[in-house]
Short mmCIF file of N, CA and C in Angstrom, two decimals:
data_model
loop_
_atom_site.label_atom_id
_atom_site.label_comp_id
_atom_site.label_asym_id
_atom_site.label_seq_id
_atom_site.Cartn_x
_atom_site.Cartn_y
_atom_site.Cartn_z
N MET A 18 -45.70 0.94 12.21
CA MET A 18 -44.70 1.23 13.21
C MET A 18 -43.27 1.19 12.64
N ALA A 19 -42.98 0.13 11.86
CA ALA A 19 -41.65 -0.03 11.30
C ALA A 19 -41.32 1.18 10.38
N ARG A 20 -42.26 1.63 9.61
CA ARG A 20 -42.05 2.78 8.72
C ARG A 20 -41.65 4.02 9.55
N TYR A 21 -42.37 4.22 10.66
CA TYR A 21 -42.08 5.35 11.53
C TYR A 21 -40.62 5.25 12.04
N LEU A 22 -40.20 4.11 12.47
CA LEU A 22 -38.84 3.95 12.98
C LEU A 22 -37.83 4.20 11.87
N TRP A 23 -38.11 3.71 10.67
CA TRP A 23 -37.17 3.94 9.55
C TRP A 23 -37.05 5.43 9.25
N ASN A 24 -38.19 6.16 9.26
CA ASN A 24 -38.15 7.58 9.02
C ASN A 24 -37.25 8.32 10.03
N ASN A 25 -37.23 7.84 11.27
CA ASN A 25 -36.38 8.46 12.27
C ASN A 25 -34.88 8.20 12.03
N LEU A 26 -34.57 7.08 11.35
CA LEU A 26 -33.18 6.73 11.06
C LEU A 26 -32.72 7.26 9.71
N SER A 27 -33.56 7.33 8.76
CA SER A 27 -33.25 7.75 7.45
C SER A 27 -32.62 9.13 7.36
N ARG A 28 -31.67 9.32 6.53
CA ARG A 28 -31.03 10.62 6.35
C ARG A 28 -31.46 11.26 5.03
N ILE A 29 -32.32 10.61 4.32
CA ILE A 29 -32.81 11.16 3.05
C ILE A 29 -34.34 11.00 3.03
N SER A 30 -35.00 12.06 2.68
CA SER A 30 -36.48 12.09 2.70
C SER A 30 -36.97 11.35 1.47
N ASP A 31 -38.24 11.01 1.47
CA ASP A 31 -38.86 10.39 0.32
C ASP A 31 -38.78 11.32 -0.89
N ASP A 32 -39.00 12.60 -0.68
CA ASP A 32 -38.93 13.61 -1.77
C ASP A 32 -37.54 13.67 -2.31
N ASP A 33 -36.50 13.63 -1.49
CA ASP A 33 -35.11 13.70 -1.94
C ASP A 33 -34.80 12.43 -2.73
N MET A 34 -35.27 11.22 -2.25
CA MET A 34 -35.06 10.02 -2.96
C MET A 34 -35.73 10.02 -4.28
N ARG A 35 -36.93 10.53 -4.36
CA ARG A 35 -37.71 10.65 -5.60
C ARG A 35 -36.90 11.51 -6.60
N ASP A 36 -36.40 12.66 -6.14
CA ASP A 36 -35.63 13.59 -7.00
C ASP A 36 -34.34 12.92 -7.48
N PHE A 37 -33.65 12.19 -6.59
CA PHE A 37 -32.48 11.46 -6.95
C PHE A 37 -32.71 10.43 -8.02
N MET A 38 -33.79 9.63 -7.78
CA MET A 38 -34.10 8.54 -8.80
C MET A 38 -34.49 9.14 -10.12
N ARG A 39 -35.18 10.30 -10.14
CA ARG A 39 -35.54 10.93 -11.43
C ARG A 39 -34.25 11.37 -12.16
N GLU A 40 -33.29 11.93 -11.41
CA GLU A 40 -32.05 12.33 -12.01
C GLU A 40 -31.29 11.14 -12.58
N VAL A 41 -31.26 10.02 -11.85
CA VAL A 41 -30.57 8.80 -12.31
C VAL A 41 -31.23 8.34 -13.57
N VAL A 42 -32.56 8.24 -13.59
CA VAL A 42 -33.25 7.77 -14.79
C VAL A 42 -33.02 8.66 -15.97
N ASP A 43 -33.04 10.01 -15.74
CA ASP A 43 -32.79 10.94 -16.86
C ASP A 43 -31.34 10.81 -17.44
N ARG A 44 -30.42 10.54 -16.52
CA ARG A 44 -29.06 10.39 -17.00
C ARG A 44 -28.87 9.10 -17.80
N ILE A 45 -29.43 8.01 -17.27
CA ILE A 45 -29.34 6.77 -18.00
C ILE A 45 -30.06 6.83 -19.34
N TYR A 46 -31.21 7.46 -19.39
CA TYR A 46 -31.94 7.67 -20.61
C TYR A 46 -31.12 8.43 -21.61
N THR A 47 -30.47 9.52 -21.15
CA THR A 47 -29.65 10.33 -22.06
C THR A 47 -28.52 9.51 -22.63
N VAL A 48 -27.83 8.73 -21.78
CA VAL A 48 -26.71 7.89 -22.26
C VAL A 48 -27.24 6.89 -23.31
N LEU A 49 -28.34 6.22 -23.01
CA LEU A 49 -28.88 5.22 -23.97
C LEU A 49 -29.24 5.88 -25.28
N LEU A 50 -29.78 7.08 -25.28
CA LEU A 50 -30.14 7.74 -26.53
C LEU A 50 -28.90 8.15 -27.38
N ARG A 51 -27.76 8.32 -26.67
CA ARG A 51 -26.59 8.83 -27.40
C ARG A 51 -25.49 7.79 -27.61
N LEU A 52 -25.86 6.51 -27.45
CA LEU A 52 -24.83 5.44 -27.61
C LEU A 52 -24.26 5.42 -29.05
N ASN A 53 -24.92 5.96 -30.00
CA ASN A 53 -24.40 6.01 -31.40
C ASN A 53 -23.57 7.21 -31.64
N ASP A 54 -23.45 8.12 -30.69
CA ASP A 54 -22.58 9.35 -30.84
C ASP A 54 -21.22 9.04 -30.28
N ARG A 55 -20.28 8.80 -31.20
CA ARG A 55 -18.97 8.35 -30.88
C ARG A 55 -18.23 9.30 -29.94
N LYS A 56 -18.37 10.60 -30.14
CA LYS A 56 -17.66 11.56 -29.35
C LYS A 56 -18.27 11.58 -27.91
N PHE A 57 -19.59 11.46 -27.82
CA PHE A 57 -20.22 11.40 -26.50
C PHE A 57 -19.77 10.15 -25.76
N VAL A 58 -19.73 9.03 -26.37
CA VAL A 58 -19.31 7.79 -25.74
C VAL A 58 -17.86 7.94 -25.27
N GLU A 59 -17.02 8.50 -26.09
CA GLU A 59 -15.57 8.67 -25.66
C GLU A 59 -15.51 9.61 -24.46
N ARG A 60 -16.23 10.68 -24.44
CA ARG A 60 -16.24 11.60 -23.28
C ARG A 60 -16.74 10.87 -22.03
N MET A 61 -17.83 10.08 -22.18
CA MET A 61 -18.40 9.35 -21.03
C MET A 61 -17.36 8.34 -20.54
N ASP A 62 -16.70 7.66 -21.42
CA ASP A 62 -15.71 6.63 -21.08
C ASP A 62 -14.53 7.29 -20.34
N ASN A 63 -14.07 8.44 -20.83
CA ASN A 63 -12.92 9.13 -20.15
C ASN A 63 -13.34 9.56 -18.76
N TYR A 64 -14.55 10.13 -18.67
CA TYR A 64 -15.04 10.59 -17.37
C TYR A 64 -15.20 9.42 -16.42
N ALA A 65 -15.78 8.35 -16.88
CA ALA A 65 -15.98 7.18 -16.06
C ALA A 65 -14.64 6.59 -15.54
N ARG A 66 -13.66 6.51 -16.40
CA ARG A 66 -12.34 6.05 -16.01
C ARG A 66 -11.73 6.94 -14.91
N LEU A 67 -11.85 8.22 -15.08
CA LEU A 67 -11.33 9.22 -14.13
C LEU A 67 -12.05 9.07 -12.76
N MET A 68 -13.33 8.98 -12.78
CA MET A 68 -14.12 8.98 -11.54
C MET A 68 -14.08 7.59 -10.80
N THR A 69 -13.74 6.55 -11.49
CA THR A 69 -13.80 5.22 -10.90
C THR A 69 -12.44 4.51 -10.80
N ARG A 70 -11.39 5.24 -10.99
CA ARG A 70 -10.07 4.56 -11.02
C ARG A 70 -9.70 3.87 -9.76
N LYS A 71 -10.29 4.25 -8.60
CA LYS A 71 -9.98 3.63 -7.32
C LYS A 71 -10.94 2.56 -6.96
N TRP A 72 -11.95 2.29 -7.80
CA TRP A 72 -12.97 1.35 -7.54
C TRP A 72 -12.49 -0.08 -7.79
N ASP A 73 -13.10 -1.07 -7.22
CA ASP A 73 -12.84 -2.49 -7.52
C ASP A 73 -13.31 -2.73 -8.95
N THR A 74 -12.72 -3.71 -9.60
CA THR A 74 -13.18 -4.12 -10.93
C THR A 74 -14.58 -4.75 -10.83
N PRO A 75 -15.57 -4.26 -11.61
CA PRO A 75 -16.89 -4.83 -11.47
C PRO A 75 -16.93 -6.23 -12.00
N LYS A 76 -17.92 -6.97 -11.58
CA LYS A 76 -18.15 -8.37 -12.02
C LYS A 76 -19.41 -8.47 -12.86
N GLU A 77 -19.25 -9.19 -13.95
CA GLU A 77 -20.45 -9.43 -14.81
C GLU A 77 -21.41 -10.36 -14.11
N LEU A 78 -22.70 -10.10 -14.25
CA LEU A 78 -23.77 -10.91 -13.65
C LEU A 78 -24.47 -11.62 -14.81
N PRO A 79 -23.96 -12.74 -15.32
CA PRO A 79 -24.58 -13.40 -16.53
C PRO A 79 -26.01 -13.85 -16.24
N GLU A 80 -26.37 -14.15 -15.02
CA GLU A 80 -27.73 -14.60 -14.72
C GLU A 80 -28.71 -13.47 -14.58
N LEU A 81 -28.30 -12.22 -14.77
CA LEU A 81 -29.16 -11.08 -14.57
C LEU A 81 -30.47 -11.16 -15.33
N LEU A 82 -30.38 -11.44 -16.63
CA LEU A 82 -31.64 -11.54 -17.46
C LEU A 82 -31.66 -12.86 -18.17
#
């Protein structure tokens, strides 16, 4: 019953979420593969700074692993 109620409230379908998660994983995988490519890292850093300039400063989570 709870799943049925959530489906009525949700604005994203399971298929859309699956597609989104695949895209996220593929992007992270690509970045990890190219961490030794200095020009790629510089472009990513510049893009990240541009896209996140209004965000709060992130906090490190030392207990994560």
